[in-house]
Every structure is written in C-alpha cells, then in structure tokens.
Coordinates of C-alpha atoms in Angstrom, one line a residue:
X3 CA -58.3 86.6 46.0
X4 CA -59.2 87.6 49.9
X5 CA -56.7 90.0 50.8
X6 CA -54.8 92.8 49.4
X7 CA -51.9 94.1 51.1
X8 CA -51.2 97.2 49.1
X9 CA -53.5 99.1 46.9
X10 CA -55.5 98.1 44.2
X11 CA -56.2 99.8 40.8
X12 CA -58.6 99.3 38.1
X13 CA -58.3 101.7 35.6
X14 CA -58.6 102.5 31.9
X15 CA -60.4 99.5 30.5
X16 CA -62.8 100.9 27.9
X17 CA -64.7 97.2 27.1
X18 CA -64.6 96.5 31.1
X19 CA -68.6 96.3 32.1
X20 CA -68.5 93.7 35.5
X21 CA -66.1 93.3 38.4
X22 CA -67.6 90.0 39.0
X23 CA -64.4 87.5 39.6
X24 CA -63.3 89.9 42.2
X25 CA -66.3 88.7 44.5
X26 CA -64.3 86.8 47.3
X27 CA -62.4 90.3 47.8
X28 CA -62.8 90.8 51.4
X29 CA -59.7 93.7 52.5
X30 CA -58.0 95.9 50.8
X31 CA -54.7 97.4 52.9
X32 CA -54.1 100.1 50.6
X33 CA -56.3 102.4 48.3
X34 CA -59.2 100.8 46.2
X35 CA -59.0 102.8 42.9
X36 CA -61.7 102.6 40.3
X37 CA -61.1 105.1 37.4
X38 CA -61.6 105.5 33.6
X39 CA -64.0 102.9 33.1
X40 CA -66.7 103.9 30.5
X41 CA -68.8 101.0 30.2
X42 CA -69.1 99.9 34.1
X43 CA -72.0 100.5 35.2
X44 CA -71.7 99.0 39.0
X45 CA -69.5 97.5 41.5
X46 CA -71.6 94.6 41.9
X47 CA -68.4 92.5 41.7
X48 CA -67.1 93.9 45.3
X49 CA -70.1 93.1 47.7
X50 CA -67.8 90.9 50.1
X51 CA -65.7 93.6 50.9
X52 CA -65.4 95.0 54.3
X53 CA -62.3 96.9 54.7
X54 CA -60.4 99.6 52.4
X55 CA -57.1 101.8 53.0
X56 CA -59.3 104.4 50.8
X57 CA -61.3 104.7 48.3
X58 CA -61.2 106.8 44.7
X59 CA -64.0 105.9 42.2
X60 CA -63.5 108.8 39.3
X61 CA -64.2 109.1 35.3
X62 CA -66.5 106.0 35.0
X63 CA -68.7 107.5 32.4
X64 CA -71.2 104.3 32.9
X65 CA -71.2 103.8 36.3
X66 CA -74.6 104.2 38.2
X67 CA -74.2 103.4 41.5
X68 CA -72.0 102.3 44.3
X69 CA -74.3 99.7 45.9
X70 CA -71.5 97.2 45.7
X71 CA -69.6 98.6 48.4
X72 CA -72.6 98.2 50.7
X73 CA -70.3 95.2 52.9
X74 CA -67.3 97.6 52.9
X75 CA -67.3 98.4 56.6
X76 CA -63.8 100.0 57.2
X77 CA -61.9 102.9 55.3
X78 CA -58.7 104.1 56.8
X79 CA -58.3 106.6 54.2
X80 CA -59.5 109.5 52.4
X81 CA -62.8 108.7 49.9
X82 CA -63.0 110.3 46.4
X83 CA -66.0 110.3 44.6
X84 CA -65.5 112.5 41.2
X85 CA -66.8 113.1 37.5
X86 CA -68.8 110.6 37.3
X87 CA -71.9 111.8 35.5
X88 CA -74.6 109.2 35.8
X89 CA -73.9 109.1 39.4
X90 CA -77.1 110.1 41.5
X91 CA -76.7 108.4 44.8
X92 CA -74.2 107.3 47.6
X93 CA -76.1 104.4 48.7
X94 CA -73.7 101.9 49.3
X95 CA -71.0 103.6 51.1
X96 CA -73.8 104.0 54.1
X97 CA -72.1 101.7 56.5
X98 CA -68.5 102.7 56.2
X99 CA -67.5 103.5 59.9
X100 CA -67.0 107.8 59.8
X101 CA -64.0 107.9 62.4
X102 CA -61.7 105.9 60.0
X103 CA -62.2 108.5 56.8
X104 CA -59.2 110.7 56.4
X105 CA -61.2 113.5 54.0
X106 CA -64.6 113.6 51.9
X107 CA -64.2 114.7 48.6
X108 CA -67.5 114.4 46.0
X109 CA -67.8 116.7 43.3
X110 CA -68.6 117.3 39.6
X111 CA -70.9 114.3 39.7
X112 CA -73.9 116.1 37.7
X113 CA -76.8 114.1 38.7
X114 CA -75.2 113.4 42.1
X115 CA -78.9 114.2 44.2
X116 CA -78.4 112.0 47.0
X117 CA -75.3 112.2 49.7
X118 CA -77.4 111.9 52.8
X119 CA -76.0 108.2 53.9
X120 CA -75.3 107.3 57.6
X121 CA -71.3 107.7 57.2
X122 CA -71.3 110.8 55.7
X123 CA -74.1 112.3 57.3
X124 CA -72.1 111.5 60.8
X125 CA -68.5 112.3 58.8
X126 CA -69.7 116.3 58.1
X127 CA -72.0 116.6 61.5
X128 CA -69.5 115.5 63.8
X129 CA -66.6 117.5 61.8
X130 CA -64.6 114.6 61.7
X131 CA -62.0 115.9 58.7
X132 CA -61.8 117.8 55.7
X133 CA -63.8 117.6 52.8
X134 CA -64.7 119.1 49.7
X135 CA -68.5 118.9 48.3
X136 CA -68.9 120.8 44.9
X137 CA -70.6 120.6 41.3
X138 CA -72.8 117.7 42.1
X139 CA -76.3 118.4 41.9
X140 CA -79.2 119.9 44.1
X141 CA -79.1 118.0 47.4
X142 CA -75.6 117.6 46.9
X143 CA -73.8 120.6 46.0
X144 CA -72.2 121.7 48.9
X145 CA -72.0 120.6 52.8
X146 CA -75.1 122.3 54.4
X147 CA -76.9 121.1 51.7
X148 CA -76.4 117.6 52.7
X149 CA -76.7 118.6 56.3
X150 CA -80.2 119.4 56.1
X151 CA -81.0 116.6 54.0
X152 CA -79.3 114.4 57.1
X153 CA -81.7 116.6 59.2
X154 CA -84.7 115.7 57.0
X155 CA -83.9 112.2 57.1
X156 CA -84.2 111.6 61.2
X157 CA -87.1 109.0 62.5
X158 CA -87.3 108.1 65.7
X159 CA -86.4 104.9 67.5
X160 CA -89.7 104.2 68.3
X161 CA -90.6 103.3 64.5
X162 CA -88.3 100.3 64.7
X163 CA -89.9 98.7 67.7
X164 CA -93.2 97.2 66.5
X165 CA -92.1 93.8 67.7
X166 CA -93.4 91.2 70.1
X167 CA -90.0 90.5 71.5
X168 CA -89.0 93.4 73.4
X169 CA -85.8 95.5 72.5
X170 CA -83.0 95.9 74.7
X171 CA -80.5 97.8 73.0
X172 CA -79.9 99.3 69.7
X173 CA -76.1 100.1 68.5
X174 CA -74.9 100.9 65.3
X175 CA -71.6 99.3 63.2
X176 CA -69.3 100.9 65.6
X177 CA -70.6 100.0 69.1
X178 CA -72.0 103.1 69.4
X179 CA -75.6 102.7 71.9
X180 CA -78.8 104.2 70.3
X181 CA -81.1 102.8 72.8
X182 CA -81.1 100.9 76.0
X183 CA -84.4 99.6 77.5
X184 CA -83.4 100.1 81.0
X185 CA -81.6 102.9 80.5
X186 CA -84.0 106.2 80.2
X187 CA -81.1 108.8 78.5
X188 CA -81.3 106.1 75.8
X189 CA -84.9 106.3 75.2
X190 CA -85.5 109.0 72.9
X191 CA -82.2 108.6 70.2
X192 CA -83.0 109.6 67.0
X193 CA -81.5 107.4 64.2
X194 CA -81.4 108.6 60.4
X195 CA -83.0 106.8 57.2
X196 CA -81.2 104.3 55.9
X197 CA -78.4 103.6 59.1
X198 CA -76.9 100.5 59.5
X199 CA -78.3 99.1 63.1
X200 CA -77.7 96.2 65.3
X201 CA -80.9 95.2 67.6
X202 CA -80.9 93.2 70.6
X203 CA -84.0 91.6 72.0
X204 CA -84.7 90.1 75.1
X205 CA -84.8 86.6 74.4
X206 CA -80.9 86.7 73.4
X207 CA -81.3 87.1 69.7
X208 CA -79.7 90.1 67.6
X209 CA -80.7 91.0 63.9
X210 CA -78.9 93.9 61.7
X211 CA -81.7 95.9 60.3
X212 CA -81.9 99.7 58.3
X213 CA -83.6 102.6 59.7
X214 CA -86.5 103.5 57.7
X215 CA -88.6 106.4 57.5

C-alpha cells in the first residue's frame, strides 16, 4: 500500500506491538488515526510517509515516541496528540510544514517534557490556528511554556557553516530562505535546534541537514 485516499484507522488492538507492513505507506488523503493500542510502543512502521489529511495518536498506553512520522512532511488537518502516558517527546512531527495544520491539540500526556519541535514551535509563534496545550508535563503544559523552550532553543546560522565549500543559501522544508550569501538581510537568521534545513553550496551540491545546538 502507497496511497490512501480516505482516512486511515488503527485502533483497539490489544496484542498490536509494530506497524511494520505498513512501511511503503507514503500519503494518507484523510485522517491517520492511531488509538487504543496498549502494547505499541512506536510508529516505526510509518517512516515513508510524507503526507497526512490529519493526524490523532490517543490512548496508546505503550507508545514512546513518534519518531516514525519523522518523513511525514504534509498535514492538511488538525493534529491530536492525547493520553498517552509514556509519551515524553514530539520528535518526529518536527518537519511537518506549520501552514498546513488546521489546530494543535496535546494534552494529558504525563511525561510529555518536550514540545519544542520546528513545526510547532513556528505553528504557536506565528499564531497560525487554534490549539489547546494542557496536562502534559513541565515544558509542555501550556503554550508559553513551549514558547520559551522554542526561545531557548535558537542557534545561530553561523554554527552550521564550518565547511570548506562555501554556503549560498539555507531554506527550510517549505522554501522559506534562512540565509543568502549575497544577500546581507539574510545574514544573521536565527534557526532553532532540531529544524529541518536544506543547504546549498557553491559548487552546485545541496544536503538536508538538522540544526543543532
């Protein structure tokens, strides 16, 4: 299976532990729904996925984190992230483009510490739509607290440029430019930890690299 063209549901499967077999999965037109699955403990099985209609990933008592999703590039929908109490990070939805999310809703995720990822970091900054942010945990128990993790998080273009080929332009997944060489009000972007970049060099070649601190 490649494509989807409506939504896709997997729910209330007590002895379920993988999602490997859905590993070809690139789109999904409708809603991706993950719910009631005790004993999954990732979403290794989805890491060729690139494009959702939305996203709902609630009362998976195993589940640990959502590093499987790190391919998904595109949601045209609202993302739910809920009771899901071994949850402590959002690493994996870091590369979802912001402008296509509908609403943000994570809460009553317990150990839920880290929310400061590129999409939603740029999804609550820029006040793109609603959300809700509750019961999580420190760090991620309401919106400014994930705010000033995002603000904690900032480096500086300049860390990513220890090269010998010289950098022309940085942009992220959506086009957007970060730097320019030749252009100075692109010389001092900030970027944040763990954002998704595309770098091009001077002698023609490109690379997708993270920010790092």
């Amino acid at each position: 299976i490649v494509h989807v063209g409506a939504d896709v549901e997997i729910s209330d499967n007590d002895g379920l532990t993988s999602l490997q077999g859905l590993n070809n999965l690139q789109t999904v037109a409708g809603e991706l729904r993950v719910e009631d699955n005790p004993a999954l403990v990732n979403l290794d099985g989805l890491y060729s996925l690139n494009s959702i209609g939305g996203l709902r990933i609630a009362w998976n008592d195993g589940l640990e984190n959502l590093e499987g999703l790190s391919s998904a590039l595109n949601c045209s929908g609202a993302i739910t992230i809920r009771d899901n109490p071994l949850l402590q990070s959002l690493h994996g939805l870091e590369n979802i483009a912001p402008t296509g999310i509908m609403d943000l809703q994570v809460y009553d995720c317990e150990l839920l510490t880290l929310c400061s990822v590129e999409s939603v970091c740029s999804y609550l900054s820029e006040s793109l739509g609603p959300s809700t942010i509750a019961s999580n945990e420190n760090g991620c128990n309401s919106q400014e607290e994930i705010l000033e993790a995002c603000d904690e998080e900032s480096v500086h273009v300049m860390h990513l440029m220890e090269t010998s080929r010289r950098l022309v332009k940085m942009v992220d997944i959506t086009g957007r430019i970060l730097y320019e060489y030749d252009n100075p009000a692109y010389h001092q972007t900030n970027v944040r930890a763990s954002q998704l970049l595309i770098l091009v060099y001077d002698d023609g070649t490109a690379e997708k690299t993270f920010a790092l601190e």
